[in-house]
């Protein structure tokens, strides 16, 4: 049985055990996969996601926040629909957790001992019956005050999450897109839809963008030190393009953080750029002169012509996720993707298919010749410190110890390693 429609988070403090669990889940087809190494991190990741995951696979014996406290937060905030406990703790503790989870409407699937096996994991997931959709976690008061926003910027409550971009021909990690999250003490982690409009209204997008640019440069260096050399994309709001000095400001930040601007791509949405084409051309040109690259985001929604695009200094074209997601079943979306890719080739722009969620979408985008892909099929946005481990897992062709586990006789299903998706093995 394939589980490619399920979303699963693995919370496990032991690195090796976590990797094993992730790899097994990938093998049974789970594509929407999250991880955390303790309860606190898991709560942040789950709150940032904005909707409940289907299954939480969790060890109860964890440092920092123990499993019981963690699961009580998950239950109260409805962050997961079902629970698989992987643990060796006492039965009485297990009962407490099960009772608590059930009381809050979380389906308790199974308690499985370590080490995890493919067969047990598959059986647990088979037991999952999608319950009624659970409401999204408490979100924002969508009207943060100016003072709260300023304090958030001053105290660096705005955090960078990063989503990998992958070269479709080789499977290599080429870059990340920086996506902002607001960690509001007492309220959890908010996604951009809950606060960007307020920053725009208060004229604070420049401050936010400079902060995110700085954090992105700091991460690029930290990843370099861990042997992970990638480029990064930062989103630019239309409101920042009114300021002719903005390119200088971003350039100063990059220089202060010792980051070569050619490693940074600035993303601007097509509809924004095309409605103000005359006003923004000089600002765009200045970004390029300072060495930044420029991407035209959500392409396909803004009706640009070849002629207009030919005059713009873009280096990348990002196809809007709606077209990418509909393309396998909808000829019109597919035609838009094909035309966009042809346009990118003609103009010498790198193309990126955004929002790739399924194998079918990946295969189609690859066959149509998109240079890069980004989306949940590859990874959800993650906190920066997770990127090196994520990359290692992404690149590992096989984990030898899993073959040992799989061959250890846990049943016929676990004795065969299920082929990894081609995007994982094709390098
Ligand atoms: P965007 O620039 O088009 O970013 C992509 C959005 O799609 C992100 O949502 C990302 O998490 C989501 N996404 C990525 N892959 C998939 C997928 O496979 N399926 C689906 N359904 N969604 C996917 P997020 O982080 O909530 O950001 C939403 C929008 O908020 C962004 O759209 C961007 O317009 C804006 N935003 C995010 N961060 C920043 C920022 O730092 N500055 C500015 N100015 N805008 C930002
Ligand atoms: Ca973007
Ligand atoms: Ca986009």
mmCIF file of C-alpha atoms in Angstrom, residues 82-390:
data_model
loop_
_atom_site.group_PDB
_atom_site.id
_atom_site.type_symbol
_atom_site.label_atom_id
_atom_site.label_comp_id
_atom_site.label_asym_id
_atom_site.label_seq_id
_atom_site.Cartn_x
_atom_site.Cartn_y
_atom_site.Cartn_z
ATOM 1 C CA UNK A 82 -3.358 10.522 14.598
ATOM 2 C CA UNK A 83 -0.544 9.363 16.788
ATOM 3 C CA UNK A 84 1.972 6.523 16.591
ATOM 4 C CA UNK A 85 4.092 6.203 19.715
ATOM 5 C CA UNK A 86 7.497 4.651 19.208
ATOM 6 C CA UNK A 87 8.844 4.035 22.626
ATOM 7 C CA UNK A 88 9.997 1.735 25.329
ATOM 8 C CA UNK A 89 8.441 3.635 28.232
ATOM 9 C CA UNK A 90 6.253 2.150 30.942
ATOM 10 C CA UNK A 91 2.753 1.010 30.135
ATOM 11 C CA UNK A 92 1.185 3.396 32.668
ATOM 12 C CA UNK A 93 2.710 6.408 30.899
ATOM 13 C CA UNK A 94 1.541 5.060 27.595
ATOM 14 C CA UNK A 95 -2.002 4.759 28.913
ATOM 15 C CA UNK A 96 -1.930 8.346 30.134
ATOM 16 C CA UNK A 97 -0.834 9.588 26.729
ATOM 17 C CA UNK A 98 -3.380 7.468 24.881
ATOM 18 C CA UNK A 99 -6.238 8.599 27.075
ATOM 19 C CA UNK A 100 -5.223 12.233 26.745
ATOM 20 C CA UNK A 101 -4.848 12.041 22.969
ATOM 21 C CA UNK A 102 -8.228 10.306 22.537
ATOM 22 C CA UNK A 103 -9.943 12.835 24.775
ATOM 23 C CA UNK A 104 -8.899 15.498 22.294
ATOM 24 C CA UNK A 105 -10.017 13.523 19.271
ATOM 25 C CA UNK A 106 -6.605 12.284 18.155
ATOM 26 C CA UNK A 107 -6.720 8.770 16.776
ATOM 27 C CA UNK A 108 -4.172 6.582 18.571
ATOM 28 C CA UNK A 109 -2.864 4.172 15.978
ATOM 29 C CA UNK A 110 -0.277 2.062 17.648
ATOM 30 C CA UNK A 111 2.543 1.850 20.123
ATOM 31 C CA UNK A 112 5.551 0.270 18.532
ATOM 32 C CA UNK A 113 8.834 -0.702 20.122
ATOM 33 C CA UNK A 114 12.223 0.341 18.807
ATOM 34 C CA UNK A 115 13.848 -0.361 16.459
ATOM 35 C CA UNK A 116 11.180 0.589 13.975
ATOM 36 C CA UNK A 117 10.462 -1.824 11.173
ATOM 37 C CA UNK A 118 8.979 -1.191 7.775
ATOM 38 C CA UNK A 119 6.189 -3.651 8.406
ATOM 39 C CA UNK A 120 5.071 -2.143 11.705
ATOM 40 C CA UNK A 121 5.156 1.326 10.300
ATOM 41 C CA UNK A 122 3.116 0.327 7.250
ATOM 42 C CA UNK A 123 0.554 -1.425 9.431
ATOM 43 C CA UNK A 124 0.170 1.641 11.630
ATOM 44 C CA UNK A 125 -0.340 3.891 8.653
ATOM 45 C CA UNK A 126 -2.848 1.497 7.158
ATOM 46 C CA UNK A 127 -4.812 1.897 10.369
ATOM 47 C CA UNK A 128 -5.098 5.584 9.752
ATOM 48 C CA UNK A 129 -8.489 6.625 8.588
ATOM 49 C CA UNK A 130 -8.598 10.248 7.752
ATOM 50 C CA UNK A 131 -10.848 11.699 10.384
ATOM 51 C CA UNK A 132 -12.817 14.883 9.838
ATOM 52 C CA UNK A 133 -10.417 17.674 8.961
ATOM 53 C CA UNK A 134 -9.121 19.334 12.088
ATOM 54 C CA UNK A 135 -9.156 23.097 12.290
ATOM 55 C CA UNK A 136 -5.904 24.929 11.652
ATOM 56 C CA UNK A 137 -3.999 25.908 14.762
ATOM 57 C CA UNK A 138 -4.809 29.085 16.522
ATOM 58 C CA UNK A 139 -3.645 31.808 14.374
ATOM 59 C CA UNK A 140 -3.005 35.305 14.520
ATOM 60 C CA UNK A 141 -4.985 38.162 15.444
ATOM 61 C CA UNK A 142 -4.637 39.380 11.889
ATOM 62 C CA UNK A 143 -4.377 42.953 13.096
ATOM 63 C CA UNK A 144 -1.029 43.274 14.812
ATOM 64 C CA UNK A 145 -0.406 46.859 15.880
ATOM 65 C CA UNK A 146 2.451 48.948 14.511
ATOM 66 C CA UNK A 147 4.182 48.746 17.898
ATOM 67 C CA UNK A 148 3.950 44.948 17.907
ATOM 68 C CA UNK A 149 5.359 44.798 14.391
ATOM 69 C CA UNK A 150 8.230 47.130 15.257
ATOM 70 C CA UNK A 151 8.993 45.194 18.413
ATOM 71 C CA UNK A 152 8.910 41.991 16.406
ATOM 72 C CA UNK A 153 11.465 43.377 13.963
ATOM 73 C CA UNK A 154 13.632 44.813 16.762
ATOM 74 C CA UNK A 155 13.606 41.575 18.723
ATOM 75 C CA UNK A 156 14.101 39.441 15.664
ATOM 76 C CA UNK A 157 10.864 37.547 16.139
ATOM 77 C CA UNK A 158 10.663 37.254 12.347
ATOM 78 C CA UNK A 159 12.434 34.047 11.438
ATOM 79 C CA UNK A 160 13.683 32.634 8.201
ATOM 80 C CA UNK A 161 12.475 29.248 6.996
ATOM 81 C CA UNK A 162 14.069 27.783 3.895
ATOM 82 C CA UNK A 163 12.637 25.628 1.121
ATOM 83 C CA UNK A 164 15.061 23.670 -1.095
ATOM 84 C CA UNK A 165 15.294 24.106 -4.864
ATOM 85 C CA UNK A 166 16.490 21.095 -6.811
ATOM 86 C CA UNK A 167 18.068 20.754 -10.271
ATOM 87 C CA UNK A 168 15.676 18.411 -12.072
ATOM 88 C CA UNK A 169 18.294 16.786 -14.296
ATOM 89 C CA UNK A 170 20.671 15.822 -11.504
ATOM 90 C CA UNK A 171 18.679 15.893 -8.268
ATOM 91 C CA UNK A 172 21.255 18.282 -6.810
ATOM 92 C CA UNK A 173 20.344 20.878 -4.202
ATOM 93 C CA UNK A 174 21.073 24.218 -5.864
ATOM 94 C CA UNK A 175 19.448 26.767 -3.629
ATOM 95 C CA UNK A 176 16.786 27.672 -1.102
ATOM 96 C CA UNK A 177 13.962 30.192 -0.971
ATOM 97 C CA UNK A 178 13.776 32.232 2.219
ATOM 98 C CA UNK A 179 10.230 32.330 3.593
ATOM 99 C CA UNK A 180 9.394 34.405 6.616
ATOM 100 C CA UNK A 181 7.631 33.216 9.779
ATOM 101 C CA UNK A 182 6.700 35.342 12.784
ATOM 102 C CA UNK A 183 7.352 33.749 16.134
ATOM 103 C CA UNK A 184 5.048 35.609 18.492
ATOM 104 C CA UNK A 185 5.646 34.631 22.094
ATOM 105 C CA UNK A 186 2.432 33.244 23.485
ATOM 106 C CA UNK A 187 0.793 32.978 20.065
ATOM 107 C CA UNK A 188 3.049 30.519 18.272
ATOM 108 C CA UNK A 189 4.418 30.757 14.773
ATOM 109 C CA UNK A 190 2.493 32.696 12.144
ATOM 110 C CA UNK A 191 2.743 32.315 8.357
ATOM 111 C CA UNK A 192 3.018 35.309 5.972
ATOM 112 C CA UNK A 193 -0.695 35.469 5.120
ATOM 113 C CA UNK A 194 -1.332 36.485 8.741
ATOM 114 C CA UNK A 195 0.983 39.493 8.884
ATOM 115 C CA UNK A 196 2.599 40.593 5.587
ATOM 116 C CA UNK A 197 -0.377 42.802 4.751
ATOM 117 C CA UNK A 198 0.035 44.599 8.091
ATOM 118 C CA UNK A 199 3.731 45.229 7.432
ATOM 119 C CA UNK A 200 2.809 46.541 3.995
ATOM 120 C CA UNK A 201 0.132 48.829 5.449
ATOM 121 C CA UNK A 202 2.552 50.210 8.020
ATOM 122 C CA UNK A 203 5.319 50.730 5.459
ATOM 123 C CA UNK A 204 7.641 48.305 7.245
ATOM 124 C CA UNK A 205 8.469 45.864 4.452
ATOM 125 C CA UNK A 206 11.932 47.374 3.813
ATOM 126 C CA UNK A 207 12.924 46.757 7.437
ATOM 127 C CA UNK A 208 11.650 43.194 7.278
ATOM 128 C CA UNK A 209 13.404 42.454 3.996
ATOM 129 C CA UNK A 210 16.729 43.801 5.271
ATOM 130 C CA UNK A 211 16.415 41.626 8.377
ATOM 131 C CA UNK A 212 15.655 38.533 6.284
ATOM 132 C CA UNK A 213 18.463 39.324 3.864
ATOM 133 C CA UNK A 214 20.891 39.526 6.791
ATOM 134 C CA UNK A 215 19.654 36.237 8.275
ATOM 135 C CA UNK A 216 19.858 34.582 4.866
ATOM 136 C CA UNK A 217 23.497 35.715 4.408
ATOM 137 C CA UNK A 218 24.357 34.461 7.901
ATOM 138 C CA UNK A 219 22.881 31.057 7.082
ATOM 139 C CA UNK A 220 24.689 30.880 3.730
ATOM 140 C CA UNK A 221 27.960 31.246 5.607
ATOM 141 C CA UNK A 222 26.989 28.757 8.314
ATOM 142 C CA UNK A 223 26.020 26.197 5.648
ATOM 143 C CA UNK A 224 29.278 26.865 3.759
ATOM 144 C CA UNK A 225 31.102 25.957 6.978
ATOM 145 C CA UNK A 226 29.217 22.662 7.032
ATOM 146 C CA UNK A 227 30.109 21.951 3.413
ATOM 147 C CA UNK A 228 26.675 22.848 2.022
ATOM 148 C CA UNK A 229 27.163 25.523 -0.602
ATOM 149 C CA UNK A 230 23.899 26.830 -2.010
ATOM 150 C CA UNK A 231 22.373 30.030 -3.354
ATOM 151 C CA UNK A 232 19.357 31.730 -1.818
ATOM 152 C CA UNK A 233 16.244 33.549 -3.035
ATOM 153 C CA UNK A 234 14.675 36.392 -1.073
ATOM 154 C CA UNK A 235 11.189 37.745 -1.794
ATOM 155 C CA UNK A 236 10.914 41.475 -2.450
ATOM 156 C CA UNK A 237 7.722 43.345 -1.894
ATOM 157 C CA UNK A 238 6.408 45.760 -4.477
ATOM 158 C CA UNK A 239 6.375 48.494 -1.858
ATOM 159 C CA UNK A 240 10.180 48.344 -1.621
ATOM 160 C CA UNK A 241 10.566 49.079 -5.327
ATOM 161 C CA UNK A 242 9.498 52.678 -4.858
ATOM 162 C CA UNK A 243 12.801 53.416 -3.171
ATOM 163 C CA UNK A 244 15.629 53.951 -5.609
ATOM 164 C CA UNK A 245 18.127 53.447 -2.754
ATOM 165 C CA UNK A 246 16.794 50.005 -1.866
ATOM 166 C CA UNK A 247 19.364 48.196 -3.981
ATOM 167 C CA UNK A 248 22.132 50.018 -2.092
ATOM 168 C CA UNK A 249 20.610 49.041 1.252
ATOM 169 C CA UNK A 250 20.439 45.356 0.367
ATOM 170 C CA UNK A 251 23.903 45.492 -1.112
ATOM 171 C CA UNK A 252 25.253 47.027 2.118
ATOM 172 C CA UNK A 253 23.682 44.209 4.158
ATOM 173 C CA UNK A 254 25.218 41.556 1.904
ATOM 174 C CA UNK A 255 28.611 43.224 2.123
ATOM 175 C CA UNK A 256 28.432 43.546 5.920
ATOM 176 C CA UNK A 257 27.672 39.840 6.131
ATOM 177 C CA UNK A 258 30.449 38.966 3.727
ATOM 178 C CA UNK A 259 28.080 37.506 1.158
ATOM 179 C CA UNK A 260 28.574 37.732 -2.604
ATOM 180 C CA UNK A 261 25.352 39.273 -4.038
ATOM 181 C CA UNK A 262 25.546 36.912 -7.008
ATOM 182 C CA UNK A 263 24.493 34.151 -4.582
ATOM 183 C CA UNK A 264 21.236 35.985 -3.888
ATOM 184 C CA UNK A 265 18.235 35.999 -6.228
ATOM 185 C CA UNK A 266 15.549 38.570 -5.528
ATOM 186 C CA UNK A 267 12.027 37.323 -6.331
ATOM 187 C CA UNK A 268 9.379 39.730 -7.598
ATOM 188 C CA UNK A 269 5.888 38.631 -8.557
ATOM 189 C CA UNK A 270 4.965 38.982 -12.190
ATOM 190 C CA UNK A 271 1.663 40.777 -11.584
ATOM 191 C CA UNK A 272 3.344 43.416 -9.380
ATOM 192 C CA UNK A 273 6.109 44.114 -11.854
ATOM 193 C CA UNK A 274 3.898 44.271 -14.917
ATOM 194 C CA UNK A 275 1.407 46.746 -13.459
ATOM 195 C CA UNK A 276 4.183 49.206 -12.591
ATOM 196 C CA UNK A 277 6.589 48.344 -15.359
ATOM 197 C CA UNK A 278 7.794 51.889 -16.103
ATOM 198 C CA UNK A 279 8.464 52.753 -12.455
ATOM 199 C CA UNK A 280 10.357 49.628 -11.513
ATOM 200 C CA UNK A 281 12.675 49.134 -14.470
ATOM 201 C CA UNK A 282 15.391 51.412 -13.121
ATOM 202 C CA UNK A 283 15.222 49.829 -9.656
ATOM 203 C CA UNK A 284 15.533 46.374 -11.187
ATOM 204 C CA UNK A 285 18.484 47.483 -13.280
ATOM 205 C CA UNK A 286 20.205 48.781 -10.145
ATOM 206 C CA UNK A 287 19.738 45.417 -8.375
ATOM 207 C CA UNK A 288 21.464 43.739 -11.309
ATOM 208 C CA UNK A 289 24.263 46.301 -11.321
ATOM 209 C CA UNK A 290 24.909 45.510 -7.662
ATOM 210 C CA UNK A 291 25.285 41.857 -8.607
ATOM 211 C CA UNK A 292 21.965 40.390 -7.402
ATOM 212 C CA UNK A 293 20.042 38.010 -9.613
ATOM 213 C CA UNK A 294 16.342 38.577 -10.310
ATOM 214 C CA UNK A 295 13.499 36.109 -10.512
ATOM 215 C CA UNK A 296 10.006 36.691 -11.854
ATOM 216 C CA UNK A 297 7.719 34.860 -9.417
ATOM 217 C CA UNK A 298 4.211 33.399 -9.883
ATOM 218 C CA UNK A 299 4.733 33.492 -13.648
ATOM 219 C CA UNK A 300 1.598 32.914 -15.700
ATOM 220 C CA UNK A 301 -0.627 35.116 -13.566
ATOM 221 C CA UNK A 302 0.509 38.493 -14.908
ATOM 222 C CA UNK A 303 0.088 38.313 -18.683
ATOM 223 C CA UNK A 304 3.532 39.565 -19.683
ATOM 224 C CA UNK A 305 4.503 39.492 -23.301
ATOM 225 C CA UNK A 306 7.743 38.283 -24.793
ATOM 226 C CA UNK A 307 8.502 41.848 -25.803
ATOM 227 C CA UNK A 308 8.051 43.204 -22.279
ATOM 228 C CA UNK A 309 10.082 40.415 -20.747
ATOM 229 C CA UNK A 310 12.844 40.898 -23.251
ATOM 230 C CA UNK A 311 13.396 44.389 -21.865
ATOM 231 C CA UNK A 312 13.520 43.288 -18.241
ATOM 232 C CA UNK A 313 16.736 42.238 -16.498
ATOM 233 C CA UNK A 314 15.419 38.931 -15.087
ATOM 234 C CA UNK A 315 17.641 35.875 -14.694
ATOM 235 C CA UNK A 316 15.008 33.327 -13.594
ATOM 236 C CA UNK A 317 11.357 32.536 -14.259
ATOM 237 C CA UNK A 318 9.270 30.770 -11.620
ATOM 238 C CA UNK A 319 6.122 29.137 -12.897
ATOM 239 C CA UNK A 320 3.128 29.687 -10.643
ATOM 240 C CA UNK A 321 2.190 26.675 -8.557
ATOM 241 C CA UNK A 322 -1.425 26.523 -9.711
ATOM 242 C CA UNK A 323 -0.311 25.718 -13.268
ATOM 243 C CA UNK A 324 2.314 23.244 -12.078
ATOM 244 C CA UNK A 325 -0.210 21.420 -9.909
ATOM 245 C CA UNK A 326 -2.984 21.326 -12.537
ATOM 246 C CA UNK A 327 -0.747 20.514 -15.499
ATOM 247 C CA UNK A 328 -0.954 16.682 -15.325
ATOM 248 C CA UNK A 329 -4.766 16.710 -15.604
ATOM 249 C CA UNK A 330 -5.552 19.980 -17.345
ATOM 250 C CA UNK A 331 -4.389 20.659 -20.925
ATOM 251 C CA UNK A 332 -4.726 24.442 -20.543
ATOM 252 C CA UNK A 333 -2.443 24.556 -17.509
ATOM 253 C CA UNK A 334 -0.038 22.262 -19.265
ATOM 254 C CA UNK A 335 -0.001 24.585 -22.274
ATOM 255 C CA UNK A 336 0.767 27.552 -20.017
ATOM 256 C CA UNK A 337 3.653 25.624 -18.451
ATOM 257 C CA UNK A 338 4.995 24.627 -21.860
ATOM 258 C CA UNK A 339 4.795 28.176 -23.202
ATOM 259 C CA UNK A 340 6.416 29.587 -20.073
ATOM 260 C CA UNK A 341 9.286 27.113 -20.340
ATOM 261 C CA UNK A 342 9.784 27.945 -24.023
ATOM 262 C CA UNK A 343 9.810 31.621 -23.149
ATOM 263 C CA UNK A 344 12.407 31.061 -20.431
ATOM 264 C CA UNK A 345 14.605 29.133 -22.885
ATOM 265 C CA UNK A 346 14.303 31.809 -25.562
ATOM 266 C CA UNK A 347 15.252 34.536 -23.138
ATOM 267 C CA UNK A 348 18.056 32.524 -21.545
ATOM 268 C CA UNK A 349 16.348 32.455 -18.133
ATOM 269 C CA UNK A 350 16.605 29.632 -15.640
ATOM 270 C CA UNK A 351 13.172 28.044 -15.096
ATOM 271 C CA UNK A 352 11.756 26.829 -11.790
ATOM 272 C CA UNK A 353 8.562 24.826 -11.321
ATOM 273 C CA UNK A 354 7.107 25.873 -7.988
ATOM 274 C CA UNK A 355 4.684 23.944 -5.772
ATOM 275 C CA UNK A 356 5.545 20.451 -7.033
ATOM 276 C CA UNK A 357 3.551 18.195 -4.715
ATOM 277 C CA UNK A 358 3.354 14.839 -6.461
ATOM 278 C CA UNK A 359 5.370 12.380 -8.434
ATOM 279 C CA UNK A 360 3.203 12.998 -11.511
ATOM 280 C CA UNK A 361 3.899 16.732 -11.361
ATOM 281 C CA UNK A 362 7.631 16.112 -10.889
ATOM 282 C CA UNK A 363 7.763 13.744 -13.861
ATOM 283 C CA UNK A 364 5.839 16.093 -16.119
ATOM 284 C CA UNK A 365 7.902 19.175 -15.208
ATOM 285 C CA UNK A 366 11.061 17.218 -15.790
ATOM 286 C CA UNK A 367 9.938 15.926 -19.157
ATOM 287 C CA UNK A 368 8.879 19.420 -20.211
ATOM 288 C CA UNK A 369 12.376 20.637 -19.399
ATOM 289 C CA UNK A 370 12.058 22.763 -16.267
ATOM 290 C CA UNK A 371 15.551 23.409 -14.905
ATOM 291 C CA UNK A 372 14.620 23.333 -11.238
ATOM 292 C CA UNK A 373 11.764 22.341 -8.958
ATOM 293 C CA UNK A 374 10.564 23.376 -5.545
ATOM 294 C CA UNK A 375 7.628 22.057 -3.526
ATOM 295 C CA UNK A 376 6.314 19.706 -0.882
ATOM 296 C CA UNK A 377 7.243 16.674 -2.999
ATOM 297 C CA UNK A 378 10.839 17.638 -2.253
ATOM 298 C CA UNK A 379 10.486 19.341 1.108
ATOM 299 C CA UNK A 380 8.407 21.780 3.101
ATOM 300 C CA UNK A 381 10.153 24.951 4.256
ATOM 301 C CA UNK A 382 12.385 24.160 7.249
ATOM 302 C CA UNK A 383 14.407 26.013 9.886
ATOM 303 C CA UNK A 384 17.925 26.786 8.650
ATOM 304 C CA UNK A 385 19.816 24.500 10.982
ATOM 305 C CA UNK A 386 18.055 21.472 9.496
ATOM 306 C CA UNK A 387 19.287 22.008 5.944
ATOM 307 C CA UNK A 388 22.634 20.128 6.150
ATOM 308 C CA UNK A 389 20.973 17.011 7.635
ATOM 309 C CA UNK A 390 18.139 17.279 5.152
#
